[in-house]
Amino acid sequence: MADTESIIKTKETHSEDMNKKFNIPITMFSKKPSYVIYNNFYKEDLKRITLKREYSFYNYCFISVCISFILGFIIGVVLMGAQTSIAVKNPRKLNLTIRTLNSLKVPKDTRELEILDKRGFSAVSFTGDNHKYKDIYPKSLTDDMKEILKDNKMNREHKKLNFKLNRTLHVPNENTVLYGNIYWGTEVENSMPQGYGENTAEIWEQYVNQSEVVKMEAGCGRMQNRLVTFKDGIQACVRYRQNTDQIQGEIFSFYVARLLNLTNLAPTVVKIVDVKDKLWSNVANDIATAQWNSNRAVILTQYIPSLESATIPDIFKPSNRHLNKKDIQEITMKEKDTDKQILINKLKLKNVKPLIDDTDFDHVDMKLNKKTKELFVELAQWSDLIIFDYLTANLDRIVNNLFNYQWNVNIMDGPAHNLARKMDSGLLMFLDNESGLLHGYRLLKKYNVYHSLMLDNLCVFRKRTVDSLKELSDLSIGSKLSEIFHRKNNAVIRDILPPLPEKNAKILQERISKVLGQIEKCERLFGTR
């Protein structure tokens, strides 16, 4: 028994010596723990508590960010509202700096903005907002040059149409959509974009003669074409071709458009590539890079910004493909039928035949809504386009779509080739007319059926276009184009670029007669009894 006690004491003394030697608390061996660990349960519990705390911290952060964003947004709205009110009360306190179409910053003062507001040409908005475009120009431009950039504005002064009352008893008024069975009325004509008239063509010629190109860069279509920038920031597309036929086609198609009073072609001039000339002297290296040959004729066309693709209207697609006075009346009646009162009256009078069945009419009078008016403005421009492309036998526009329709039925739903729309006014731009009058005439046997397809189904025309055609039919179109070519181009250009061949002038004269024949046919078909 004594030996046992001595052994126990010896073990305890040994334990105490070991504790002192390694500085281990006595309680670790003297006391049992107050808890039991089963498979690290305690450690996992501690981890859960830590994760909960971290998630709570992230939640607080997310909530604080949201609150900060909301408060910042409210403060920003308040500050912007206050700034707007200050601007209205005293607009001169604001620094009005607006970027031009060619990325040039020009400060505007209040007086100039007020002048623009007074002109206030209405715009066709592709965003759905009712707003007005304000054209800002480089400072160095003359007033005449600024007029060119107003290519797309509607003239607020009502245009007076020349009416001949011996063919119709109806006198067109400001709400006339169609008159004389085949002519677009005053309401449509007064809504047409102004476009590029004869004055803008003359101003562009003078401008190019006095200007210097300071920059050339790739752009404007094919590989050797170039986008050039003049000293004051105005830009132009330069068309360079190895084949002079295409240069002739472009410039003489432009002259034909001028004779027809069409304003859908941008101002265009012919120049000769010569690095010694003031026009090209600053870009001699760029000309060499573009691989342009000297003494070549090139076309300079005013660069048109803000363009979007244009599609073929449904009425000219294969399922319809006709435009006459019945189509115009049907479209206007659809607009009229949207009125609630008309719908109510239809329910009451089910046995009454609608006016659409009445074919004995020679005019359509109605105040149009914005959407229908824009549609008719587009169709009126298309009537000019069909005539212009038929006369010049242009292959690179609608004929391109018609020819490829046999392989791709969806091509008529896509953008029309070489046709664009000004986004601010709805002006259709007839682009790239180089295939007209020469290359197109050589391929008439193959493609004339497609040109005739569009013309033969058109029976609504612009009066001024028809009047221009009648005047040209009484003249020698070849002599007229030759006179314009000699008047607008110097001897150097005339030596390098030939005039329109006599054979081609005769074909053009014949095609003018065919268009007038189509107009007479429409008068017979849709004339009132």
Short mmCIF file of C-alpha atoms in Angstrom, two decimals:
data_model
loop_
_atom_site.label_atom_id
_atom_site.label_comp_id
_atom_site.label_asym_id
_atom_site.label_seq_id
_atom_site.Cartn_x
_atom_site.Cartn_y
_atom_site.Cartn_z
CA MET A 1 0.00 0.00 0.00
CA ALA A 2 2.85 2.34 0.84
CA ASP A 3 4.55 1.37 -2.39
CA THR A 4 1.43 2.32 -4.32
CA GLU A 5 1.16 5.74 -2.68
CA SER A 6 4.84 6.37 -3.31
CA ILE A 7 4.42 5.50 -6.97
CA ILE A 8 1.48 7.93 -7.31
CA LYS A 9 3.41 10.72 -5.61
CA THR A 10 6.40 10.03 -7.81
CA LYS A 11 4.14 10.35 -10.97
CA GLU A 12 2.59 13.60 -9.71
CA THR A 13 6.05 15.02 -8.91
CA HIS A 14 7.21 14.00 -12.38
CA SER A 15 4.18 15.70 -13.97
CA GLU A 16 4.81 18.92 -12.07
CA ASP A 17 8.46 18.88 -13.12
CA MET A 18 7.43 18.39 -16.75
CA ASN A 19 4.89 21.27 -16.53
CA LYS A 20 7.50 23.60 -15.12
CA LYS A 21 10.07 22.53 -17.70
CA PHE A 22 7.77 23.18 -20.73
CA ASN A 23 5.67 25.99 -19.18
CA ILE A 24 2.43 24.05 -19.57
CA PRO A 25 -0.50 25.21 -17.42
CA ILE A 26 -1.33 22.76 -14.71
CA THR A 27 -5.04 22.87 -15.52
CA MET A 28 -4.51 21.05 -18.79
CA PHE A 29 -3.71 17.88 -16.91
CA SER A 30 -5.31 18.61 -13.62
CA LYS A 31 -8.82 19.43 -14.97
CA LYS A 32 -11.00 17.72 -17.51
CA PRO A 33 -12.56 19.91 -20.26
CA SER A 34 -16.13 21.08 -19.67
CA TYR A 35 -17.17 20.02 -23.20
CA VAL A 36 -16.70 17.10 -25.53
CA ILE A 37 -15.56 17.52 -29.23
CA TYR A 38 -17.25 15.11 -31.60
CA ASN A 39 -15.63 15.02 -35.06
CA ASN A 40 -14.54 18.70 -34.96
CA PHE A 41 -18.12 19.85 -34.45
CA TYR A 42 -17.02 22.89 -32.48
CA LYS A 43 -14.67 24.11 -35.21
CA GLU A 44 -17.37 23.86 -37.90
CA ASP A 45 -19.76 25.80 -35.73
CA LEU A 46 -17.18 28.57 -35.40
CA LYS A 47 -16.83 28.68 -39.19
CA ARG A 48 -20.60 29.11 -39.63
CA ILE A 49 -20.64 32.02 -37.22
CA THR A 50 -17.77 33.66 -39.10
CA LEU A 51 -19.50 33.24 -42.48
CA LYS A 52 -22.73 34.74 -41.14
CA ARG A 53 -20.81 37.77 -39.97
CA GLU A 54 -19.16 38.15 -43.40
CA TYR A 55 -22.49 37.88 -45.24
CA SER A 56 -24.00 40.49 -42.95
CA PHE A 57 -21.08 42.78 -43.75
CA TYR A 58 -21.61 42.35 -47.52
CA ASN A 59 -25.34 43.00 -47.17
CA TYR A 60 -24.63 46.25 -45.34
CA CYS A 61 -22.20 47.24 -48.11
CA PHE A 62 -24.73 46.51 -50.87
CA ILE A 63 -27.48 48.47 -49.13
CA SER A 64 -25.17 51.42 -48.55
CA VAL A 65 -24.14 51.45 -52.25
CA CYS A 66 -27.79 51.45 -53.35
CA ILE A 67 -28.65 54.28 -50.98
CA SER A 68 -25.64 56.28 -52.19
CA PHE A 69 -26.66 55.79 -55.85
CA ILE A 70 -30.24 56.91 -55.20
CA LEU A 71 -29.11 59.97 -53.28
CA GLY A 72 -26.56 60.84 -55.97
CA PHE A 73 -29.20 60.49 -58.71
CA ILE A 74 -31.64 62.75 -56.85
CA ILE A 75 -28.95 65.38 -56.26
CA GLY A 76 -27.93 65.23 -59.95
CA VAL A 77 -31.52 65.75 -61.10
CA VAL A 78 -31.94 68.71 -58.76
CA LEU A 79 -28.68 70.30 -59.95
CA MET A 80 -29.52 69.79 -63.65
CA GLY A 81 -32.95 71.26 -63.12
CA ALA A 82 -31.43 74.27 -61.44
CA GLN A 83 -28.90 74.70 -64.27
CA THR A 84 -31.66 74.51 -66.90
CA SER A 85 -33.69 77.18 -65.14
CA ILE A 86 -30.61 79.41 -64.99
CA ALA A 87 -30.00 78.86 -68.70
CA VAL A 88 -33.56 79.86 -69.54
CA LYS A 89 -33.31 83.03 -67.47
CA ASN A 90 -29.83 83.99 -68.69
CA PRO A 91 -28.63 81.87 -71.61
CA ARG A 92 -25.47 83.90 -72.10
CA LYS A 93 -23.98 82.41 -68.96
CA LEU A 94 -23.67 79.04 -70.71
CA ASN A 95 -20.73 78.19 -72.95
CA LEU A 96 -22.57 76.89 -76.01
CA THR A 97 -20.10 74.75 -77.94
CA ILE A 98 -21.54 72.47 -80.59
CA ARG A 99 -19.72 69.95 -82.78
CA THR A 100 -20.09 70.44 -86.49
CA LEU A 101 -20.89 67.76 -89.05
CA ASN A 102 -17.16 67.49 -89.75
CA SER A 103 -16.12 67.32 -86.07
CA LEU A 104 -15.06 70.98 -85.85
CA LYS A 105 -15.93 72.77 -82.62
CA VAL A 106 -17.53 76.13 -83.20
CA PRO A 107 -18.84 78.29 -80.34
CA LYS A 108 -22.32 79.65 -80.87
CA ASP A 109 -23.73 82.78 -79.34
CA THR A 110 -27.33 83.26 -78.36
CA ARG A 111 -28.15 85.52 -81.29
CA GLU A 112 -27.14 82.89 -83.86
CA LEU A 113 -29.20 80.23 -82.09
CA GLU A 114 -32.21 82.53 -82.14
CA ILE A 115 -31.79 83.02 -85.91
CA LEU A 116 -31.71 79.25 -86.43
CA ASP A 117 -34.78 78.82 -84.27
CA LYS A 118 -36.68 81.36 -86.38
CA ARG A 119 -35.82 79.45 -89.56
CA GLY A 120 -36.98 76.36 -87.70
CA PHE A 121 -37.21 73.88 -90.54
CA SER A 122 -39.15 70.86 -89.39
CA ALA A 123 -37.35 67.53 -89.41
CA VAL A 124 -38.33 63.92 -89.89
CA SER A 125 -37.05 62.24 -86.75
CA PHE A 126 -35.92 58.63 -86.93
CA THR A 127 -35.82 58.46 -83.14
CA GLY A 128 -39.47 59.29 -82.69
CA ASP A 129 -38.75 62.60 -80.96
CA ASN A 130 -40.01 65.92 -82.22
CA HIS A 131 -36.89 68.02 -82.50
CA LYS A 132 -35.19 70.44 -84.88
CA TYR A 133 -31.76 70.05 -86.40
CA LYS A 134 -29.52 73.11 -86.15
CA ASP A 135 -26.78 73.20 -88.77
CA ILE A 136 -23.50 74.57 -87.45
CA TYR A 137 -20.81 75.51 -89.95
CA PRO A 138 -17.10 76.35 -89.81
CA LYS A 139 -16.49 80.06 -89.19
CA SER A 140 -14.68 80.70 -92.46
CA LEU A 141 -17.65 79.71 -94.67
CA THR A 142 -19.43 82.34 -96.70
CA ASP A 143 -23.20 82.74 -96.49
CA ASP A 144 -23.53 81.24 -99.96
CA MET A 145 -21.58 78.15 -98.94
CA LYS A 146 -23.76 77.75 -95.88
CA GLU A 147 -26.76 77.66 -98.19
CA ILE A 148 -25.37 74.49 -99.76
CA LEU A 149 -25.37 72.74 -96.41
CA LYS A 150 -29.09 73.45 -96.10
CA ASP A 151 -29.54 70.73 -98.69
CA ASN A 152 -32.23 68.98 -96.77
CA LYS A 153 -34.52 71.72 -95.54
CA MET A 154 -38.14 72.18 -96.43
CA ASN A 155 -39.06 75.54 -97.88
CA ARG A 156 -41.64 77.18 -95.63
CA GLU A 157 -42.98 79.30 -98.47
CA HIS A 158 -45.78 77.47 -100.22
CA LYS A 159 -44.92 76.55 -103.78
CA LYS A 160 -47.30 77.71 -106.45
CA LEU A 161 -48.06 75.04 -109.01
CA ASN A 162 -48.93 75.93 -112.55
CA PHE A 163 -52.40 74.54 -113.16
CA LYS A 164 -54.21 74.19 -116.45
CA LEU A 165 -57.90 74.29 -115.73
CA ASN A 166 -58.94 73.04 -119.17
CA ARG A 167 -58.38 69.42 -118.04
CA THR A 168 -60.06 69.50 -114.66
CA LEU A 169 -62.69 71.54 -112.89
CA HIS A 170 -61.03 71.08 -109.54
CA VAL A 171 -58.78 73.90 -108.37
CA PRO A 172 -56.09 72.46 -106.05
CA ASN A 173 -55.92 73.90 -102.54
CA GLU A 174 -53.49 73.48 -99.65
CA ASN A 175 -55.09 70.13 -98.68
CA THR A 176 -55.00 68.60 -102.17
CA VAL A 177 -53.17 65.27 -102.20
CA LEU A 178 -53.79 64.44 -105.87
CA TYR A 179 -55.33 66.36 -108.78
CA GLY A 180 -55.81 65.96 -112.51
CA ASN A 181 -55.94 62.17 -111.99
CA ILE A 182 -52.14 61.80 -112.14
CA TYR A 183 -50.41 64.69 -110.31
CA TRP A 184 -49.23 65.02 -106.72
CA GLY A 185 -51.14 67.81 -105.03
CA THR A 186 -50.15 70.94 -103.14
CA GLU A 187 -50.14 69.31 -99.69
CA VAL A 188 -47.48 66.82 -100.81
CA GLU A 189 -45.45 69.32 -102.85
CA ASN A 190 -45.29 71.80 -99.97
CA SER A 191 -43.93 69.06 -97.70
CA MET A 192 -41.11 68.02 -100.03
CA PRO A 193 -37.53 68.51 -98.80
CA GLN A 194 -35.83 71.40 -100.58
CA GLY A 195 -32.84 69.33 -101.66
CA TYR A 196 -30.01 70.60 -103.89
CA GLY A 197 -31.18 73.11 -106.47
CA GLU A 198 -29.36 74.85 -109.29
CA ASN A 199 -28.02 77.57 -106.99
CA THR A 200 -26.26 75.02 -104.76
CA ALA A 201 -24.61 73.44 -107.81
CA GLU A 202 -23.20 76.80 -108.93
CA ILE A 203 -21.99 77.67 -105.43
CA TRP A 204 -20.29 74.28 -105.14
CA GLU A 205 -18.45 74.87 -108.44
CA GLN A 206 -17.18 78.24 -107.23
CA TYR A 207 -16.20 76.81 -103.85
CA VAL A 208 -14.14 73.96 -105.32
CA ASN A 209 -12.41 76.35 -107.76
CA GLN A 210 -11.18 78.47 -104.85
CA SER A 211 -10.41 75.75 -102.30
CA GLU A 212 -7.44 73.59 -101.33
CA VAL A 213 -7.53 69.96 -100.27
CA VAL A 214 -5.61 69.48 -97.02
CA LYS A 215 -6.41 65.84 -96.28
CA MET A 216 -7.16 62.64 -98.21
CA GLU A 217 -8.33 59.41 -96.64
CA ALA A 218 -9.91 56.15 -97.71
CA GLY A 219 -13.68 56.21 -98.07
CA CYS A 220 -16.61 56.93 -100.38
CA GLY A 221 -16.96 53.49 -101.88
CA ARG A 222 -14.45 51.74 -104.10
CA MET A 223 -10.75 51.23 -103.49
CA GLN A 224 -9.38 54.29 -105.31
CA ASN A 225 -12.14 56.67 -104.25
CA ARG A 226 -11.16 59.12 -101.54
CA LEU A 227 -12.82 61.30 -98.90
CA VAL A 228 -11.10 64.69 -99.04
CA THR A 229 -11.23 67.57 -96.57
CA PHE A 230 -10.81 71.22 -97.55
CA LYS A 231 -9.18 73.93 -95.45
CA ASP A 232 -12.37 75.02 -93.71
CA GLY A 233 -13.50 71.49 -92.88
CA ILE A 234 -15.97 70.92 -95.71
CA GLN A 235 -15.60 67.45 -97.21
CA ALA A 236 -16.13 65.87 -100.62
CA CYS A 237 -16.16 62.40 -102.12
CA VAL A 238 -13.77 62.01 -105.05
CA ARG A 239 -14.52 59.36 -107.66
CA TYR A 240 -11.48 58.07 -109.52
CA ARG A 241 -11.87 55.60 -112.39
CA GLN A 242 -9.59 54.15 -115.02
CA ASN A 243 -12.53 54.11 -117.44
CA THR A 244 -13.61 57.58 -118.58
CA ASP A 245 -17.08 56.18 -119.45
CA GLN A 246 -17.93 56.03 -115.77
CA ILE A 247 -16.77 59.60 -115.16
CA GLN A 248 -18.85 60.73 -118.13
CA GLY A 249 -21.83 58.74 -116.86
CA GLU A 250 -21.63 60.39 -113.44
CA ILE A 251 -21.33 64.00 -114.61
CA PHE A 252 -23.82 63.78 -117.51
CA SER A 253 -26.38 62.02 -115.28
CA PHE A 254 -25.99 64.98 -112.92
CA TYR A 255 -26.63 67.38 -115.81
CA VAL A 256 -29.77 65.43 -116.80
CA ALA A 257 -31.03 65.69 -113.21
CA ARG A 258 -30.49 69.47 -113.33
CA LEU A 259 -32.51 69.72 -116.56
CA LEU A 260 -35.34 67.78 -114.88
CA ASN A 261 -35.19 70.05 -111.81
CA LEU A 262 -34.43 67.05 -109.58
CA THR A 263 -32.85 68.06 -106.28
CA ASN A 264 -31.91 64.57 -105.04
CA LEU A 265 -28.33 64.57 -106.37
CA ALA A 266 -25.55 66.21 -104.39
CA PRO A 267 -23.63 69.05 -106.11
CA THR A 268 -20.99 67.59 -108.43
CA VAL A 269 -18.08 68.95 -110.50
CA VAL A 270 -15.29 67.57 -112.69
CA LYS A 271 -11.62 68.30 -111.93
CA ILE A 272 -8.27 67.15 -113.31
CA VAL A 273 -5.64 65.50 -111.10
CA ASP A 274 -2.61 67.79 -111.17
CA VAL A 275 -0.33 68.13 -108.11
CA LYS A 276 0.82 71.55 -109.39
CA ASP A 277 -2.73 72.83 -109.08
CA LYS A 278 -3.56 74.69 -105.87
CA LEU A 279 -6.46 72.26 -105.30
CA TRP A 280 -4.14 69.22 -104.98
CA SER A 281 -0.73 70.66 -104.04
CA ASN A 282 -1.05 69.89 -100.31
CA VAL A 283 -1.80 66.18 -100.84
CA ALA A 284 0.73 65.16 -103.48
CA ASN A 285 1.97 62.26 -101.34
CA ASP A 286 -1.55 61.03 -100.69
CA ILE A 287 -2.26 61.10 -104.43
CA ALA A 288 0.79 58.93 -105.03
CA THR A 289 -0.34 56.53 -102.28
CA ALA A 290 -3.80 56.29 -103.88
CA GLN A 291 -2.08 55.43 -107.19
CA TRP A 292 -3.86 58.18 -109.06
CA ASN A 293 -2.42 59.07 -112.45
CA SER A 294 -1.89 62.71 -113.38
CA ASN A 295 -4.12 64.38 -115.95
CA ARG A 296 -7.05 62.16 -115.06
CA ALA A 297 -10.59 63.50 -114.75
CA VAL A 298 -12.17 62.93 -111.34
CA ILE A 299 -15.61 63.71 -109.90
CA LEU A 300 -15.89 65.81 -106.72
CA THR A 301 -19.27 65.42 -105.03
CA GLN A 302 -20.21 67.24 -101.87
CA TYR A 303 -20.01 64.85 -98.93
CA ILE A 304 -23.46 64.28 -97.44
CA PRO A 305 -23.51 63.38 -93.72
CA SER A 306 -26.37 61.89 -91.69
CA LEU A 307 -27.47 59.30 -94.24
CA GLU A 308 -29.32 56.06 -93.59
CA SER A 309 -30.24 53.24 -95.95
CA ALA A 310 -33.50 53.46 -97.88
CA THR A 311 -35.75 50.53 -98.71
CA ILE A 312 -38.16 49.96 -101.57
CA PRO A 313 -41.73 50.96 -100.58
CA ASP A 314 -44.22 48.12 -100.34
CA ILE A 315 -46.28 49.56 -103.17
CA PHE A 316 -43.38 48.98 -105.61
CA LYS A 317 -42.58 45.46 -104.48
CA PRO A 318 -43.58 42.45 -106.65
CA SER A 319 -46.79 41.77 -104.70
CA ASN A 320 -48.13 45.23 -105.67
CA ARG A 321 -45.86 47.09 -108.06
CA HIS A 322 -48.14 49.92 -109.14
CA LEU A 323 -48.95 53.46 -108.08
CA ASN A 324 -52.02 55.25 -109.40
CA LYS A 325 -54.82 57.47 -108.13
CA LYS A 326 -56.76 54.53 -106.71
CA ASP A 327 -53.77 53.61 -104.55
CA ILE A 328 -53.55 57.21 -103.31
CA GLN A 329 -57.23 57.27 -102.43
CA GLU A 330 -57.03 53.90 -100.71
CA ILE A 331 -54.16 55.07 -98.49
CA THR A 332 -55.97 58.27 -97.56
CA MET A 333 -59.19 56.39 -96.81
CA LYS A 334 -57.30 54.02 -94.51
CA GLU A 335 -56.10 57.04 -92.59
CA LYS A 336 -59.61 58.45 -92.50
CA ASP A 337 -61.03 55.15 -91.30
CA THR A 338 -58.86 55.28 -88.21
CA ASP A 339 -61.08 58.01 -86.83
CA LYS A 340 -63.37 56.60 -84.12
CA GLN A 341 -66.43 58.43 -85.38
CA ILE A 342 -66.00 56.97 -88.87
CA LEU A 343 -65.81 53.49 -87.39
CA ILE A 344 -69.01 54.12 -85.46
CA ASN A 345 -70.75 55.37 -88.61
CA LYS A 346 -69.65 52.23 -90.45
CA LEU A 347 -71.30 50.08 -87.83
CA LYS A 348 -74.52 52.07 -88.19
CA LEU A 349 -74.51 52.13 -91.98
CA LYS A 350 -73.36 48.67 -93.03
CA ASN A 351 -75.14 48.78 -96.39
CA VAL A 352 -73.55 52.06 -97.55
CA LYS A 353 -70.77 51.53 -100.11
CA PRO A 354 -67.54 53.24 -99.15
CA LEU A 355 -66.07 55.99 -101.32
CA ILE A 356 -63.17 53.73 -102.28
CA ASP A 357 -65.42 51.97 -104.80
CA ASP A 358 -66.06 55.24 -106.63
CA THR A 359 -63.59 55.48 -109.53
CA ASP A 360 -65.10 58.59 -111.12
CA PHE A 361 -62.93 61.18 -109.39
CA ASP A 362 -60.03 63.33 -110.52
CA HIS A 363 -58.67 64.59 -107.21
CA VAL A 364 -58.19 63.72 -103.54
CA ASP A 365 -58.51 66.42 -100.89
CA MET A 366 -57.71 65.60 -97.28
CA LYS A 367 -55.70 66.94 -94.38
CA LEU A 368 -53.09 64.23 -93.84
CA ASN A 369 -51.54 63.10 -90.60
CA LYS A 370 -47.75 63.16 -90.25
CA LYS A 371 -47.18 59.49 -91.04
CA THR A 372 -49.22 59.48 -94.25
CA LYS A 373 -47.73 62.77 -95.40
CA GLU A 374 -44.21 61.39 -94.96
CA LEU A 375 -45.20 58.29 -96.96
CA PHE A 376 -46.53 60.41 -99.85
CA VAL A 377 -43.41 62.63 -99.79
CA GLU A 378 -41.31 59.47 -100.14
CA LEU A 379 -43.49 58.10 -102.96
CA ALA A 380 -43.32 61.44 -104.81
CA GLN A 381 -39.52 61.22 -104.72
CA TRP A 382 -39.73 57.63 -105.93
CA SER A 383 -41.79 58.73 -108.92
CA ASP A 384 -38.90 61.05 -109.85
CA LEU A 385 -36.37 58.26 -109.20
CA ILE A 386 -38.14 55.80 -111.51
CA ILE A 387 -38.21 58.37 -114.33
CA PHE A 388 -34.56 59.39 -113.78
CA ASP A 389 -33.26 55.81 -113.72
CA TYR A 390 -35.29 54.94 -116.80
CA LEU A 391 -33.90 57.90 -118.76
CA THR A 392 -30.29 57.20 -117.79
CA ALA A 393 -30.65 53.37 -117.76
CA ASN A 394 -28.97 53.21 -114.36
CA LEU A 395 -28.10 49.59 -113.56
CA ASP A 396 -26.77 50.05 -110.04
CA ARG A 397 -29.92 50.91 -108.16
CA ILE A 398 -33.39 49.38 -108.39
CA VAL A 399 -32.56 47.31 -111.49
CA ASN A 400 -29.88 45.63 -109.38
CA ASN A 401 -32.57 44.50 -106.90
CA LEU A 402 -35.01 43.47 -109.64
CA PHE A 403 -32.43 41.44 -111.55
CA ASN A 404 -31.27 39.55 -108.44
CA TYR A 405 -34.85 38.91 -107.28
CA GLN A 406 -34.95 35.74 -109.41
CA TRP A 407 -32.29 34.19 -107.15
CA ASN A 408 -33.06 35.94 -103.87
CA VAL A 409 -36.73 36.70 -103.16
CA ASN A 410 -35.79 38.59 -99.99
CA ILE A 411 -33.64 41.15 -101.75
CA MET A 412 -36.62 43.48 -102.25
CA ASP A 413 -36.99 43.72 -98.48
CA GLY A 414 -33.40 44.87 -98.02
CA PRO A 415 -31.88 48.31 -98.63
CA ALA A 416 -32.04 49.65 -102.17
CA HIS A 417 -28.63 49.80 -103.84
CA ASN A 418 -27.04 53.29 -104.13
CA LEU A 419 -30.01 54.99 -102.49
CA ALA A 420 -29.95 56.72 -99.10
CA ARG A 421 -32.19 58.93 -96.99
CA LYS A 422 -31.27 62.08 -95.11
CA MET A 423 -32.17 61.32 -91.51
CA ASP A 424 -33.23 64.87 -90.67
CA SER A 425 -35.56 65.56 -93.59
CA GLY A 426 -36.40 62.38 -95.49
CA LEU A 427 -34.66 63.59 -98.66
CA LEU A 428 -33.78 60.61 -100.86
CA MET A 429 -30.23 60.79 -102.23
CA PHE A 430 -29.63 59.28 -105.68
CA LEU A 431 -26.02 58.09 -105.25
CA ASP A 432 -23.40 56.71 -107.68
CA ASN A 433 -24.90 57.31 -111.12
CA GLU A 434 -21.79 56.32 -113.08
CA SER A 435 -23.53 53.52 -115.01
CA GLY A 436 -25.99 55.97 -116.54
CA LEU A 437 -26.16 57.05 -120.19
CA LEU A 438 -23.13 55.06 -121.41
CA HIS A 439 -22.54 51.71 -119.72
CA GLY A 440 -26.29 51.28 -119.10
CA TYR A 441 -27.14 52.04 -122.72
CA ARG A 442 -24.74 49.35 -123.95
CA LEU A 443 -26.65 46.76 -121.91
CA LEU A 444 -30.21 47.82 -122.78
CA LYS A 445 -31.02 44.57 -124.57
CA LYS A 446 -30.42 42.65 -121.37
CA TYR A 447 -31.77 45.02 -118.73
CA ASN A 448 -34.33 47.30 -120.41
CA VAL A 449 -37.15 44.99 -119.35
CA TYR A 450 -36.39 45.83 -115.71
CA HIS A 451 -36.31 49.57 -116.41
CA SER A 452 -39.69 49.34 -118.18
CA LEU A 453 -41.18 47.21 -115.39
CA MET A 454 -41.06 50.10 -112.93
CA LEU A 455 -42.09 52.83 -115.39
CA ASP A 456 -45.04 50.93 -116.87
CA ASN A 457 -46.69 50.69 -113.43
CA LEU A 458 -46.21 54.34 -112.40
CA CYS A 459 -49.17 56.68 -112.89
CA VAL A 460 -48.66 59.46 -110.33
CA PHE A 461 -46.10 62.15 -111.19
CA ARG A 462 -44.75 65.47 -110.00
CA LYS A 463 -46.09 68.29 -112.16
CA ARG A 464 -42.78 70.11 -112.43
CA THR A 465 -41.02 66.94 -113.59
CA VAL A 466 -43.61 66.40 -116.32
CA ASP A 467 -43.30 70.04 -117.42
CA SER A 468 -39.51 69.66 -117.61
CA LEU A 469 -39.84 66.53 -119.73
CA LYS A 470 -42.18 68.31 -122.15
CA GLU A 471 -39.71 71.17 -122.51
CA LEU A 472 -36.85 68.76 -123.19
CA SER A 473 -38.87 66.87 -125.80
CA ASP A 474 -39.10 70.09 -127.85
CA LEU A 475 -35.31 70.61 -127.69
CA SER A 476 -32.29 68.67 -128.85
CA ILE A 477 -31.19 67.04 -125.59
CA GLY A 478 -27.74 66.34 -127.03
CA SER A 479 -27.16 70.01 -127.86
CA LYS A 480 -28.44 71.06 -124.44
CA LEU A 481 -26.10 68.72 -122.56
CA SER A 482 -23.17 69.73 -124.77
CA GLU A 483 -23.86 73.40 -124.03
CA ILE A 484 -23.89 72.73 -120.25
CA PHE A 485 -20.69 70.67 -120.48
CA HIS A 486 -18.83 73.46 -122.33
CA ARG A 487 -20.14 76.18 -120.06
CA LYS A 488 -19.18 74.48 -116.80
CA ASN A 489 -15.79 73.00 -117.76
CA ASN A 490 -12.62 74.62 -119.10
CA ALA A 491 -10.68 73.59 -122.19
CA VAL A 492 -8.29 71.35 -120.22
CA ILE A 493 -11.17 69.25 -118.85
CA ARG A 494 -12.87 69.09 -122.26
CA ASP A 495 -9.64 67.83 -123.84
CA ILE A 496 -9.36 64.97 -121.35
CA LEU A 497 -13.05 64.09 -120.90
CA PRO A 498 -15.12 63.60 -124.07
CA PRO A 499 -18.69 64.96 -124.38
CA LEU A 500 -21.71 62.66 -124.48
CA PRO A 501 -21.66 60.74 -127.78
CA GLU A 502 -24.35 61.68 -130.30
CA LYS A 503 -25.63 58.10 -130.38
CA ASN A 504 -26.25 58.17 -126.63
CA ALA A 505 -27.97 61.56 -126.87
CA LYS A 506 -30.42 60.09 -129.42
CA ILE A 507 -31.21 57.17 -127.08
CA LEU A 508 -31.89 59.63 -124.28
CA GLN A 509 -34.21 61.63 -126.54
CA GLU A 510 -36.15 58.45 -127.39
CA ARG A 511 -36.48 57.52 -123.73
CA ILE A 512 -37.84 60.97 -122.90
CA SER A 513 -40.56 60.35 -125.51
CA LYS A 514 -41.34 56.96 -123.94
CA VAL A 515 -41.79 58.52 -120.50
CA LEU A 516 -44.16 61.13 -121.95
CA GLY A 517 -46.00 58.27 -123.66
CA GLN A 518 -46.46 56.58 -120.26
CA ILE A 519 -47.86 59.82 -118.82
CA GLU A 520 -50.37 60.09 -121.67
CA LYS A 521 -51.36 56.44 -121.16
CA CYS A 522 -52.08 57.14 -117.50
CA GLU A 523 -54.21 60.14 -118.43
CA ARG A 524 -56.31 57.90 -120.69
CA LEU A 525 -56.59 55.03 -118.19
CA PHE A 526 -57.48 57.12 -115.16
CA GLY A 527 -59.17 60.11 -116.74
CA THR A 528 -62.67 60.87 -115.51
CA ARG A 529 -65.60 60.03 -117.74
#
